Short mmCIF file of C-alpha atoms in Angstrom, two decimals:
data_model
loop_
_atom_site.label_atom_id
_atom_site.label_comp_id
_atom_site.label_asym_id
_atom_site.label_seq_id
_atom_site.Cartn_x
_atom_site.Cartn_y
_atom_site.Cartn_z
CA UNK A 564 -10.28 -21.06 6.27
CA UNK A 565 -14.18 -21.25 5.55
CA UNK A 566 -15.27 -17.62 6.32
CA UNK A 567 -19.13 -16.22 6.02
CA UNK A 568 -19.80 -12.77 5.99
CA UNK A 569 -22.47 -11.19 7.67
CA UNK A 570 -21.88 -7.70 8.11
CA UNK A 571 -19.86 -4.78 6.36
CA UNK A 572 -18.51 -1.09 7.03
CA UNK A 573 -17.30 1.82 4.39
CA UNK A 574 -14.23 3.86 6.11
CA UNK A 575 -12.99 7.07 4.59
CA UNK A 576 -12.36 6.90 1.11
CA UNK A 577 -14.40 3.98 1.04
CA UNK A 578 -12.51 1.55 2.13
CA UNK A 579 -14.29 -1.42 3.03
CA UNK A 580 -14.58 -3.75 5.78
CA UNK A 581 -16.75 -6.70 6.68
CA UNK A 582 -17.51 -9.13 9.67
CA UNK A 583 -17.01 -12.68 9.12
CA UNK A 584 -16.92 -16.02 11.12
CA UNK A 585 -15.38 -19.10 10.67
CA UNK A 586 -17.29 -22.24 11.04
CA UNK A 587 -16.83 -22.57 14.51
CA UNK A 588 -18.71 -19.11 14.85
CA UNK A 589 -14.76 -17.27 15.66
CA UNK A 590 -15.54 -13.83 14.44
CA UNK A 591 -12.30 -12.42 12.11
CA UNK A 592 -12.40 -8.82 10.16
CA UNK A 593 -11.80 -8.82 6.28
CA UNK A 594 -10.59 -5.78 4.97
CA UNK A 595 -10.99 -5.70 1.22
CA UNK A 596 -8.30 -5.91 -1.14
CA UNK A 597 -10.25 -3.46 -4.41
CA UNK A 598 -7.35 -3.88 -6.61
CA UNK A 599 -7.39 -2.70 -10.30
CA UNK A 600 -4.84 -6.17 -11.28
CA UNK A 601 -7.32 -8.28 -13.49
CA UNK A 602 -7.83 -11.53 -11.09
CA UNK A 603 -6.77 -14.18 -14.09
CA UNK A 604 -3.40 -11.98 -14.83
CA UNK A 605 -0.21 -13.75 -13.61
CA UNK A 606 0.76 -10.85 -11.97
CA UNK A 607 -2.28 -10.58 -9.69
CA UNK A 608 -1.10 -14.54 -8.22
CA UNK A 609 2.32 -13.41 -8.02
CA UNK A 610 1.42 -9.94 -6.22
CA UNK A 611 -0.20 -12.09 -3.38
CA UNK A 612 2.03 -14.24 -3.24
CA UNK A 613 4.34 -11.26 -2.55
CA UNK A 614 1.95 -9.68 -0.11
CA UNK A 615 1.32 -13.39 2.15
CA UNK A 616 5.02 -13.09 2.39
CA UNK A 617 5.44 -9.52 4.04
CA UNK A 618 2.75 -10.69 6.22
CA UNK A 619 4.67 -13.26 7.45
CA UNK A 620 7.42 -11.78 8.25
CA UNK A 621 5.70 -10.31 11.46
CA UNK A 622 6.07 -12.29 13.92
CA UNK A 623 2.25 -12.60 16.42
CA UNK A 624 -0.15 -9.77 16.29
CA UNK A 625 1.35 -7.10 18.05
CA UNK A 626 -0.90 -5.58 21.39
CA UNK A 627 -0.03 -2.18 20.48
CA UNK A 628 -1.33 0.52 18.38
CA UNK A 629 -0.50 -1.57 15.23
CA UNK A 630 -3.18 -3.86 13.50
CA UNK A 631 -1.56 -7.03 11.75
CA UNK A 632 -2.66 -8.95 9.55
CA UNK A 633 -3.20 -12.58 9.31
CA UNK A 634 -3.65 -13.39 5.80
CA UNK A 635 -5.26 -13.00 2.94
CA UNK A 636 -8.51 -14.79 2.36
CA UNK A 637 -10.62 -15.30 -1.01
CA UNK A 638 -14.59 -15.07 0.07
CA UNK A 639 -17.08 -15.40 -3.09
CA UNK A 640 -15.17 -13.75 -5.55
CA UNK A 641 -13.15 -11.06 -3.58
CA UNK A 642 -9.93 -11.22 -1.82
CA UNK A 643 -9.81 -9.52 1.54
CA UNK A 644 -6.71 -8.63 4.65
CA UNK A 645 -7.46 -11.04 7.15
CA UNK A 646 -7.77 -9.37 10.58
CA UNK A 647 -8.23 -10.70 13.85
CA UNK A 648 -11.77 -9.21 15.61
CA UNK A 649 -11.06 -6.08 17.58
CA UNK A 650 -14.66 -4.58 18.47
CA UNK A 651 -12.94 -1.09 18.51
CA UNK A 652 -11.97 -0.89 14.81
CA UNK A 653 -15.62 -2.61 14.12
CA UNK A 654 -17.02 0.05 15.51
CA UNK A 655 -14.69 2.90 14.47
CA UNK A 656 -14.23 1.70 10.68
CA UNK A 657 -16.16 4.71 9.51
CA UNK A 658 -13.82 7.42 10.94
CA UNK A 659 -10.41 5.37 8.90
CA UNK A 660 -8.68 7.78 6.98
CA UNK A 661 -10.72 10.98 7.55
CA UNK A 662 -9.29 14.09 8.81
CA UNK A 663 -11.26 14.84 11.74
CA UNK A 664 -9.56 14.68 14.56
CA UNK A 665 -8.93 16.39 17.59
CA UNK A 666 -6.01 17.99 18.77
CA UNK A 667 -5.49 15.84 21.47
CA UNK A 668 -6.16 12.58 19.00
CA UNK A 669 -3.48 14.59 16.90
CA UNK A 670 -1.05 13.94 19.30
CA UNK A 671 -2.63 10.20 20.23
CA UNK A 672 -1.89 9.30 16.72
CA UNK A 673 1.67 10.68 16.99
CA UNK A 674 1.96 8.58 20.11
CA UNK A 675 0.61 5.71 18.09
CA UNK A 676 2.89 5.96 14.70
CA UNK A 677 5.95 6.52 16.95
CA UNK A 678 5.51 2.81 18.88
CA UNK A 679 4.72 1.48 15.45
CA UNK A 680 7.89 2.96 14.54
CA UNK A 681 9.74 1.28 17.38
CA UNK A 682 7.94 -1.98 16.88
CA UNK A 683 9.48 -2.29 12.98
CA UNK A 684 13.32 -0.71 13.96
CA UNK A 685 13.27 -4.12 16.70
CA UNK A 686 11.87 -6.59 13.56
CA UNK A 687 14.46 -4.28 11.47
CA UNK A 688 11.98 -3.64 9.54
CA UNK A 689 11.17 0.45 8.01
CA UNK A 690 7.90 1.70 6.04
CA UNK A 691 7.85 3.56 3.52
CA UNK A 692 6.11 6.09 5.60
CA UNK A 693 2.79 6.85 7.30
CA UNK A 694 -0.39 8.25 6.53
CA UNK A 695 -3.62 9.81 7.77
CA UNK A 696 -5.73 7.15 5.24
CA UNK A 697 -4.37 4.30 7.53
CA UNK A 698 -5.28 5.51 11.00
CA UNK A 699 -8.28 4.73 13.07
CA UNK A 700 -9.19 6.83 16.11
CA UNK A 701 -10.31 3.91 18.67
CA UNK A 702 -11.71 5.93 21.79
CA UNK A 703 -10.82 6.32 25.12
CA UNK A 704 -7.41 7.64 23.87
CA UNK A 705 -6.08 4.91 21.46
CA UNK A 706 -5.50 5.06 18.06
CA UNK A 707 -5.08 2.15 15.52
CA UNK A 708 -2.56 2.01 12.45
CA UNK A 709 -3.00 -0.23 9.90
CA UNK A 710 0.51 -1.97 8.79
CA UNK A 711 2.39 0.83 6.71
CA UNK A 712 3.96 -1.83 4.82
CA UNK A 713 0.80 -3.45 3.45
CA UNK A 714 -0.84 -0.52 2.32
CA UNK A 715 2.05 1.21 0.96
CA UNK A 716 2.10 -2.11 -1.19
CA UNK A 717 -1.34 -1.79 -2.00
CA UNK A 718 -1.64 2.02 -3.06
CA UNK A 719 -0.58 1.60 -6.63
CA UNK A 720 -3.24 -1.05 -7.36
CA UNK A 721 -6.45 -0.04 -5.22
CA UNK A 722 -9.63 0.94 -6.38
CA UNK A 723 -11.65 4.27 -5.41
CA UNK A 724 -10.97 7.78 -3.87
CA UNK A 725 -8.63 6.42 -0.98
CA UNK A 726 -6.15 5.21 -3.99
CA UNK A 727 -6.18 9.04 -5.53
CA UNK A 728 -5.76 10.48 -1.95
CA UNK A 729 -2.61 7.75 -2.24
CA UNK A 730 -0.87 9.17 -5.31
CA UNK A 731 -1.09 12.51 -3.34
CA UNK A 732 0.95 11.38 -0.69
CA UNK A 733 3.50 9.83 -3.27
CA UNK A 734 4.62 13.80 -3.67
CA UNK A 735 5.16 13.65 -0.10
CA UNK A 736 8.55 11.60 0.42
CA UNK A 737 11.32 13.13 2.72
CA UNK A 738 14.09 15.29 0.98
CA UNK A 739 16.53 12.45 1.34
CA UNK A 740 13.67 10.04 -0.22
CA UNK A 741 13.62 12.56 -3.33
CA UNK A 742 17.24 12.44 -3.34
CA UNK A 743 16.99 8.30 -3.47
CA UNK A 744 18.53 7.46 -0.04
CA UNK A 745 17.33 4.70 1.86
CA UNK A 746 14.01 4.72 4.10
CA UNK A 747 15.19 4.77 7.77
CA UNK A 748 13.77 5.55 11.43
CA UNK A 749 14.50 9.59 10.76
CA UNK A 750 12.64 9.45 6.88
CA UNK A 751 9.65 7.54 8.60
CA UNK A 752 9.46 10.53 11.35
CA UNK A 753 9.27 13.03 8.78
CA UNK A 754 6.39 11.35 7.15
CA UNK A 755 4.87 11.20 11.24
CA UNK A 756 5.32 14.81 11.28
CA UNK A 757 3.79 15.65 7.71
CA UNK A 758 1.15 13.51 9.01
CA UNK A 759 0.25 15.04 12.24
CA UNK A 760 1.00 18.27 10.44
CA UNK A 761 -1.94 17.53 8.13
CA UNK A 762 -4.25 16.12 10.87
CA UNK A 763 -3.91 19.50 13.16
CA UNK A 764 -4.68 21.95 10.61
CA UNK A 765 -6.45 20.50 7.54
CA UNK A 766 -3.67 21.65 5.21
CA UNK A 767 -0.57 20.70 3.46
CA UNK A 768 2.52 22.29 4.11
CA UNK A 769 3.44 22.01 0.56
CA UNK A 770 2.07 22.63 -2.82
CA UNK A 771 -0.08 19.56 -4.31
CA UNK A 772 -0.71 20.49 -7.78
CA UNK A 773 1.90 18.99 -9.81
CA UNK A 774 4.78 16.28 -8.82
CA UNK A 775 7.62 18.56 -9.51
CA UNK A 776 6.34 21.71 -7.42
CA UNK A 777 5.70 19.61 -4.47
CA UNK A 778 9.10 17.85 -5.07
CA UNK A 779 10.96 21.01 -5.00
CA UNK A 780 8.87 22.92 -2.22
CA UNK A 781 9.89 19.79 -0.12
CA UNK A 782 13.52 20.20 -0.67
CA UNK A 783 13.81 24.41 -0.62
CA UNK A 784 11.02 25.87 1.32
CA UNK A 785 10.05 25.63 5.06
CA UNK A 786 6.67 24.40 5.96
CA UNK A 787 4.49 27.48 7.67
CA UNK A 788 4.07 27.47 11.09
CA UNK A 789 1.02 25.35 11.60
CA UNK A 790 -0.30 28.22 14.18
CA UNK A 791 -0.93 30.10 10.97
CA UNK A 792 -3.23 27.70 9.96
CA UNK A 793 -4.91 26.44 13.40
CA UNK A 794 -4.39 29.16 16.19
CA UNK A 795 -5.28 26.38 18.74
CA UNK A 796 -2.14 24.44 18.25
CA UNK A 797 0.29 25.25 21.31
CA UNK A 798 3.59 26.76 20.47
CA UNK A 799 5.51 23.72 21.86
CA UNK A 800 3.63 21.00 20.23
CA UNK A 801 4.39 23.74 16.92
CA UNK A 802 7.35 23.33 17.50
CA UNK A 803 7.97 19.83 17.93
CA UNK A 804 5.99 19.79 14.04
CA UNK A 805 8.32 21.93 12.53
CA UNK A 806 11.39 19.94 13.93
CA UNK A 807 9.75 16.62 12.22
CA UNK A 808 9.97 18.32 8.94
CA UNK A 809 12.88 19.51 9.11
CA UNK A 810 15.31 18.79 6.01
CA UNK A 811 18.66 17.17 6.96
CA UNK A 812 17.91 14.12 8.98
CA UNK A 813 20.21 14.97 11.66
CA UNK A 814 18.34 18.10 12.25
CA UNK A 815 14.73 15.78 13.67
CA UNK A 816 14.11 14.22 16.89
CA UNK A 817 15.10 11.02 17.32
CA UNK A 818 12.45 8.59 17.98
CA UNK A 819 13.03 8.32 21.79
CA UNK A 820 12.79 11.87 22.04
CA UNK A 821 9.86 12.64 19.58
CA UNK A 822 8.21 10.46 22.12
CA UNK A 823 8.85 11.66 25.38
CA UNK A 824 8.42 15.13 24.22
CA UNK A 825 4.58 14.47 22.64
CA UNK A 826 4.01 12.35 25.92
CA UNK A 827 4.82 15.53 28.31
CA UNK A 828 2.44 17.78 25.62
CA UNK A 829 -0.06 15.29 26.32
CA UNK A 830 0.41 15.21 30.36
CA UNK A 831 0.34 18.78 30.73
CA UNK A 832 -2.02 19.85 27.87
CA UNK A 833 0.79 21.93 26.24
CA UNK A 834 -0.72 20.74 22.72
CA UNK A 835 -3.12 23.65 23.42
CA UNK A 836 -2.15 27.29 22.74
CA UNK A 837 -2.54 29.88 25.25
CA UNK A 838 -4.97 32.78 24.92
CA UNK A 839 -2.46 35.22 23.65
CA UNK A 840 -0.97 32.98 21.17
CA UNK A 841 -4.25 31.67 19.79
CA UNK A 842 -5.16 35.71 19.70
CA UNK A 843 -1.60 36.38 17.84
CA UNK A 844 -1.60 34.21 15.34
CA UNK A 845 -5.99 33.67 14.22
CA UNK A 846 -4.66 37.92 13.48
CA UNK A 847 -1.73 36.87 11.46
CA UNK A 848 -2.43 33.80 9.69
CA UNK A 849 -3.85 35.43 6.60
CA UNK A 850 -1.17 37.79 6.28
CA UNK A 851 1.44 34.88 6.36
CA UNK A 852 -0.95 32.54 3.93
CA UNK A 853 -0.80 35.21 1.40
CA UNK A 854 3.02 35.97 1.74
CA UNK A 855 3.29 32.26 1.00
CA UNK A 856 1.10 32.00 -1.69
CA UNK A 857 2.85 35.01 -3.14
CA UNK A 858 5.98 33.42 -3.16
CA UNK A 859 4.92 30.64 -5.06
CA UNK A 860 3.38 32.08 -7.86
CA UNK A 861 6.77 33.47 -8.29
CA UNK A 862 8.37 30.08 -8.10
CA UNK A 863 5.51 29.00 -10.73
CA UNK A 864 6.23 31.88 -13.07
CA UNK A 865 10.28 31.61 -12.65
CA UNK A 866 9.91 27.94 -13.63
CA UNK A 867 7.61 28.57 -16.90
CA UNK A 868 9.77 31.64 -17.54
CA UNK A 869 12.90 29.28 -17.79
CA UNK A 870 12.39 26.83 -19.96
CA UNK A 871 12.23 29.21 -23.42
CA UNK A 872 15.63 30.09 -21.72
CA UNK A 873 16.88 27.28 -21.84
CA UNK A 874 15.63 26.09 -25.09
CA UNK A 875 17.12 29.47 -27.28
CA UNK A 876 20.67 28.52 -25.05
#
């Protein structure tokens, strides 16, 4: 495929995308690769040839909320993600992977992971989680996802902020992922609900400074209420949050009812909190910060207390 470019877009993080054509003036989307692999290394050839083959697998661009790829396409000397033209994500490139969105695109992009979600369990197919950096906010009440599998491929090896916003989210596996089980529907909706949980209030339920903090916060402590961090959210949708995260897999929605449960939030604006609650917790939510904060520093000084312990023993 002969491709010309004659446009490009930075996204959030700054990923990159252009408009091409082919010769026949077909218009295609190129997202760019930005890998750190050297291009004349071996293992840069045998990395695409790895990535052309998980591409494949798909079968036809899906019409949903997921955005396959085609290929992978060398123009000048850069390799780009082959997409087909979508005038939506042309136009919304610049708001990929940032965290401003909406409550109600919140729970659009719930919506949106969950049929991706369904789409891979039919190909038998499971991510290794989703992400705020791969999610476009389309308009008019659709949001895009950009194929889990790809980028979760890609993270390790990409260039620029984006890839350090990656290695964040590494931290941010499921308890039975830390505990080396098997990615599955219920370990993908955990990584939906740490995503939405992010998107609604700006924060992280757990602790980001160092690997093994985050790792055990994951496994021992429950996420705050996200009212405590955005009054606005309704207690219901709250709720339905703190039930994605929850720590034994049997103890989260299933998929069919994750959905229908976001989809009646949606219908009857119950993502929105009511006057009292928003008054109830905007009055408590620094009081319950600090109580959390507090109880980490303990955790921090317990764990540097130990080790001399351990060492004289």
């Amino acid at each position: 495929m002969e491709l010309k470019i004659t446009a490009a877009k930075t996204g959030g993080h700054g990923r990159k995308i252009c408009l091409a054509q082919d010769k026949a003036g077909k218009k295609y989307l190129l997202e760019a690769l930005e890998l750190t692999i050297p291009l004349r290394e071996r293992f840069f050839l045998e990395f695409l040839r790895d990535l052309r083959e998980m591409i494949r697998r798909l079968p036809a661009p899906h019409s949903g909320s997921l955005l396959t790829y085609l290929g992978i396409e060398k123009v000048g000397e850069e390799y780009f993600l082959v997409l087909p033209f979508q005038q939506e994500v042309w136009e919304y490139w610049p708001r990929l992977g940032t965290p401003g969105f909406t409550l109600k695109e919140v729970v659009e992009a719930g919506e949106a992971m969950g049929e991706v979600l369904r789409f891979f369990q039919e190909q038998n197919e499971y991510p290794q989680g989703f992400f705020y950096t791969d999610l476009i906010p389309l308009g008019a009440g659709k949001v895009g996802v950009l194929d889990p599998r790809v980028q979760a491929m890609l993270a390790p090896y990409r260039e620029g902020a984006h890839a350090c916003t990656r290695e964040l989210w590494e931290g941010f596996r499921p308890p039975e992922i830390i505990k080396d089980a098997q990615w599955d529907g219920k370990a993908n909706l955990y990584t939906i609900g740490l995503t939405m949980y992010y998107l609604a209030t700006g924060v992280y339920p757990f602790p980001l400074e160092r690997k093994e903090e985050t790792a055990a916060a994951i496994l021992k402590e429950d996420p705050l209420d996200p009212r405590y961090h955005q009054p606005e959210i309704g207690g219901a949708f709250a709720v339905l949050l703190q039930r994605l995260l929850g720590k034994v897999p049997a103890e989260r929605p299933g998929l069919q009812e994750f959905l229908d449960g976001l989809r009646e939030l949606y219908h009857q604006d119950r993502f929105l909190a009511t006057a009292t609650e928003k008054e109830h917790f905007a009055g408590e939510g620094e009081r319950a910060r600090r109580r959390l904060e507090q109880k980490r520093r303990a955790y921090r000084w317990w764990a540097r207390a130990k080790w001399p312990v351990l060492i004289l023993l």
